[in-house]
PDB file of C-alpha atoms in Angstrom:
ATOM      1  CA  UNK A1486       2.819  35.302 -14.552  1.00  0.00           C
ATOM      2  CA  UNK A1487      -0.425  37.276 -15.899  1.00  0.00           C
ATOM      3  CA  UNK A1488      -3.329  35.622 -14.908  1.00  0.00           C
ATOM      4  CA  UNK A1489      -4.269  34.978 -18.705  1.00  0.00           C
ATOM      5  CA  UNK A1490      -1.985  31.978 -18.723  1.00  0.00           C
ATOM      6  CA  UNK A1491      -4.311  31.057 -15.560  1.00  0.00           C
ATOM      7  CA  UNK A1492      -7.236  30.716 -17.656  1.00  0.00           C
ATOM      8  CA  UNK A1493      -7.653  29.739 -21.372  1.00  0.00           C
ATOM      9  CA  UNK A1494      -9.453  32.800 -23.208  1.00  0.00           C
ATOM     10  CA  UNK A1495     -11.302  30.633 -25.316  1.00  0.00           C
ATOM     11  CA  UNK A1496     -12.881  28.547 -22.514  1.00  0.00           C
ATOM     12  CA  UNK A1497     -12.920  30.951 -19.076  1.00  0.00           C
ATOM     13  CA  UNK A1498     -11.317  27.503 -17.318  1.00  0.00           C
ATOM     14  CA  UNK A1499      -8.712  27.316 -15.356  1.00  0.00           C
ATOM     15  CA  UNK A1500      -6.060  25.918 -16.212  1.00  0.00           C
ATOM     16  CA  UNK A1501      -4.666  23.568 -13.597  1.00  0.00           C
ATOM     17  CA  UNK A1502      -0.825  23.143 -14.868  1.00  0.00           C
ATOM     18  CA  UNK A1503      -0.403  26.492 -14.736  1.00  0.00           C
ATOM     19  CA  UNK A1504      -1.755  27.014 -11.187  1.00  0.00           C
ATOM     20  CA  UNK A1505       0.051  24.011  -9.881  1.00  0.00           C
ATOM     21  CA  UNK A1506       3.382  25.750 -11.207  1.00  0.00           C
ATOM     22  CA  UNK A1507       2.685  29.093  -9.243  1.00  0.00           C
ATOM     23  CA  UNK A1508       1.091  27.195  -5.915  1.00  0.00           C
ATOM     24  CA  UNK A1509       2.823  24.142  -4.085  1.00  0.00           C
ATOM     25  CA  UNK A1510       0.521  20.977  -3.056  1.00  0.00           C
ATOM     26  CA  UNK A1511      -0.123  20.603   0.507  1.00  0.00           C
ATOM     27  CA  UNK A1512       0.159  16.909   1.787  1.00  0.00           C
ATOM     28  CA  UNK A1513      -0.668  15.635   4.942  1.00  0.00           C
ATOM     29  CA  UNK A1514       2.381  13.686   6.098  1.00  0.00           C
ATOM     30  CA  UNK A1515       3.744  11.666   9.125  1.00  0.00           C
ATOM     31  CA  UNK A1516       7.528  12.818   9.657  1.00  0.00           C
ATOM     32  CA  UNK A1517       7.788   9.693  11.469  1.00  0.00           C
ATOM     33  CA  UNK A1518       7.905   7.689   8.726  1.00  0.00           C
ATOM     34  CA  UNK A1519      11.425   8.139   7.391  1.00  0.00           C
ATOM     35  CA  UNK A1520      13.493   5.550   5.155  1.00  0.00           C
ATOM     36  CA  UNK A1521      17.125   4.527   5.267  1.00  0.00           C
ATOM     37  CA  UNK A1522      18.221   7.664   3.001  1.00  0.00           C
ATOM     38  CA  UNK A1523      16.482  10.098   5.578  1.00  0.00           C
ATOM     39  CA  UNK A1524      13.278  10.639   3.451  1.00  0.00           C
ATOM     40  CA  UNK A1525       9.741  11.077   4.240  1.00  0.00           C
ATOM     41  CA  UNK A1526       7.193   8.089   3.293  1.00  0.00           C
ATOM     42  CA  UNK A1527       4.221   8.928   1.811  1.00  0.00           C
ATOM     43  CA  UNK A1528       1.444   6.440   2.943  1.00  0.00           C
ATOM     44  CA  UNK A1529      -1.570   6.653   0.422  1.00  0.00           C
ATOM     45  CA  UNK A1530      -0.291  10.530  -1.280  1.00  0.00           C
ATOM     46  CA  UNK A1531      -3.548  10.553  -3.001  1.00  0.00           C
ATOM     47  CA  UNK A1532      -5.887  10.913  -0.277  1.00  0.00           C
ATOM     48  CA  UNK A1533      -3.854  13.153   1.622  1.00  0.00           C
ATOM     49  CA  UNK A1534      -2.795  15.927  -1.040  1.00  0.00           C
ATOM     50  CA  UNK A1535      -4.829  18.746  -1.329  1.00  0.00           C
ATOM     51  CA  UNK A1536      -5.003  19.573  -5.087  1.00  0.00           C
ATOM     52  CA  UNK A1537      -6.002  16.708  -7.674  1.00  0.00           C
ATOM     53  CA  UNK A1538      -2.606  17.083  -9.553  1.00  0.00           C
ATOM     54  CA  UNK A1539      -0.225  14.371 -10.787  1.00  0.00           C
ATOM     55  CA  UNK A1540       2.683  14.107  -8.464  1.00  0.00           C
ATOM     56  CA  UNK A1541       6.068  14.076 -10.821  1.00  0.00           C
ATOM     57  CA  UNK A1542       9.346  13.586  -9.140  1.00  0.00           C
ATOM     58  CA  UNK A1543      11.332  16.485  -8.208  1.00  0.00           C
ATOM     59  CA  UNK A1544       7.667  18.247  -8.013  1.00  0.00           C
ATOM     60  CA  UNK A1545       8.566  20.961  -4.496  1.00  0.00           C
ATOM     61  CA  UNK A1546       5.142  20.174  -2.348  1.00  0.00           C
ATOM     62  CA  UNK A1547       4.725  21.307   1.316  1.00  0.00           C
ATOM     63  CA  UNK A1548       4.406  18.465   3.940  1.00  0.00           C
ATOM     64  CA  UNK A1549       2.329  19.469   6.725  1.00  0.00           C
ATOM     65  CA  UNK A1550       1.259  17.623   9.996  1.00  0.00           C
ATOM     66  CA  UNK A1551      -0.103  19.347  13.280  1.00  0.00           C
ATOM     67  CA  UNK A1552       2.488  20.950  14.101  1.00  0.00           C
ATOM     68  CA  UNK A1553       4.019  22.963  11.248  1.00  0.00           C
ATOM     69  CA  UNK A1554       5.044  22.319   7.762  1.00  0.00           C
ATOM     70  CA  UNK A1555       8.195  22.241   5.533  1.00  0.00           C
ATOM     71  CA  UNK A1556       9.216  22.840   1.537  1.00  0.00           C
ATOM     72  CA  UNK A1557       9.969  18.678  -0.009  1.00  0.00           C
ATOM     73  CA  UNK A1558      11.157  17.716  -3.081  1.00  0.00           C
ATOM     74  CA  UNK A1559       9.385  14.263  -4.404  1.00  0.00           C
ATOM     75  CA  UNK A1560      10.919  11.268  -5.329  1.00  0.00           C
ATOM     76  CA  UNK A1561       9.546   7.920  -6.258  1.00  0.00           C
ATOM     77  CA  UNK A1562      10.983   4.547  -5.494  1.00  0.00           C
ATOM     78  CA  UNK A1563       9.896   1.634  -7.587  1.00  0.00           C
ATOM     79  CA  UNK A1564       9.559  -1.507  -5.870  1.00  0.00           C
ATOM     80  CA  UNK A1565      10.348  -5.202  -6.829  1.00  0.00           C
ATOM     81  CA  UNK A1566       7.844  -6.451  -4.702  1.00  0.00           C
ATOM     82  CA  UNK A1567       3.749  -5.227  -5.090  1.00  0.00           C
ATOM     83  CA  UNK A1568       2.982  -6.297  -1.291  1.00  0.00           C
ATOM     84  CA  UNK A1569       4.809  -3.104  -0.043  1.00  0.00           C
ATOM     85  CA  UNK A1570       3.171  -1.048  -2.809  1.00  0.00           C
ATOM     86  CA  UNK A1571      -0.521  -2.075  -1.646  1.00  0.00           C
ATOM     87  CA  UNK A1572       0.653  -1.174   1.999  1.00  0.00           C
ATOM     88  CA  UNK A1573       2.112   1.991   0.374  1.00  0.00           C
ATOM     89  CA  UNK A1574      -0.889   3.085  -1.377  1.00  0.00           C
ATOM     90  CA  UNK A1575      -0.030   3.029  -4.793  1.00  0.00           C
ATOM     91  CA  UNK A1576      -2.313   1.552  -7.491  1.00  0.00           C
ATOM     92  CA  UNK A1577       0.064   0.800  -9.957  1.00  0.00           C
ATOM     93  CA  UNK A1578       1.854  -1.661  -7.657  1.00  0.00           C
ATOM     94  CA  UNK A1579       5.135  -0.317  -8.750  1.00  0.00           C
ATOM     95  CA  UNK A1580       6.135   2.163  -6.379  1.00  0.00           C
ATOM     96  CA  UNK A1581       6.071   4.973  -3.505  1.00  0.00           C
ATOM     97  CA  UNK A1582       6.168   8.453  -2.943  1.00  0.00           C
ATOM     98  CA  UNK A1583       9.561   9.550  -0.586  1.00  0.00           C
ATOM     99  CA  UNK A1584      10.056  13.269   0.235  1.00  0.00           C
ATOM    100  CA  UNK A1585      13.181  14.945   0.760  1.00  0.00           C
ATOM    101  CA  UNK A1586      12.761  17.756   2.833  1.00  0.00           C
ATOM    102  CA  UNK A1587      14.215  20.867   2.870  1.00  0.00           C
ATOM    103  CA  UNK A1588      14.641  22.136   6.256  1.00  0.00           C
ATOM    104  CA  UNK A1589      15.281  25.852   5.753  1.00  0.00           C
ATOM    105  CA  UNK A1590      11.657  26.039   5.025  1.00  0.00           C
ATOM    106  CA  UNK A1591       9.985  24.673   8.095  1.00  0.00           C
ATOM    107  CA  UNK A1592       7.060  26.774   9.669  1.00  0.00           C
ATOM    108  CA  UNK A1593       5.468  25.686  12.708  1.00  0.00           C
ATOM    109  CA  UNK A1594       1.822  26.160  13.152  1.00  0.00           C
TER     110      UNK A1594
END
C-alpha cells in the first residue's frame, strides 16, 4: 500500500481506516477471563485498546498482558440481559467483546 492512500492529498490527514487496515490494535487483556467457547472477555475494550478505532467483528487485534501477546479475531456477543453489559463495559447495553485467539502467533515479552 503507497502511503498516498495513508493520507488524503487534498487534506495532508491521515486517514485512520486505512492505517487501521495495515496496523493491528493492541488491547490490554486478562487471558484469565475466558468463556464457555474458550474465548477471551474483554472487560471495558475501550479503555484498554490503543488506537481510537471502531472494533468490528472478525477485526484481527493483538491481545497483550505482561507477559507476551497473541494475534485474536473479535467477536461480539449480544446479551439479553443489560446488567452483564454494564459489568462488561459496553454502553450500548447490548453486548461484549470475546476474542478468539490464535495461538500460532503468541510472543512473549
Amino acid at each position: 500500500m503507497s502511503h498516498e492512500s495513508f493520507f488524503e492529498t487534498a487534506t495532508s490527514t491521515i486517514n485512520l481506516e486505512a492505517l487501521a487496515k495495515m496496523a493491528m490494535i493492541r488491547i490490554d487483556a486478562d487471558f484469565n477471563e475466558v468463556d464457555n467457547k474458550g474465548r477471551i472477555i474483554l472487560i471495558n475494550v475501550d479503555e484498554h485498546k490503543s488506537e481510537q478505532v471502531e472494533l468490528k467483528e472478525g477485526m484481527h487485534v493483538i491481545l497483550r498482558d505482561e507477559e507476551g501477546e497473541v494475534e485474536a479475531v473479535l467477536e461480539f456477543e449480544a446479551h439479553s440481559s443489560g446488567a452483564l453489559s454494564d459489568f462488561l463495559g459496553r454502553k450500548d447495553k447490548k453486548g461484549s467483546w470475546r476474542a478468539r485467539l490464535l495461538p500460532e502467533t503468541g510472543r512473549r515479552s
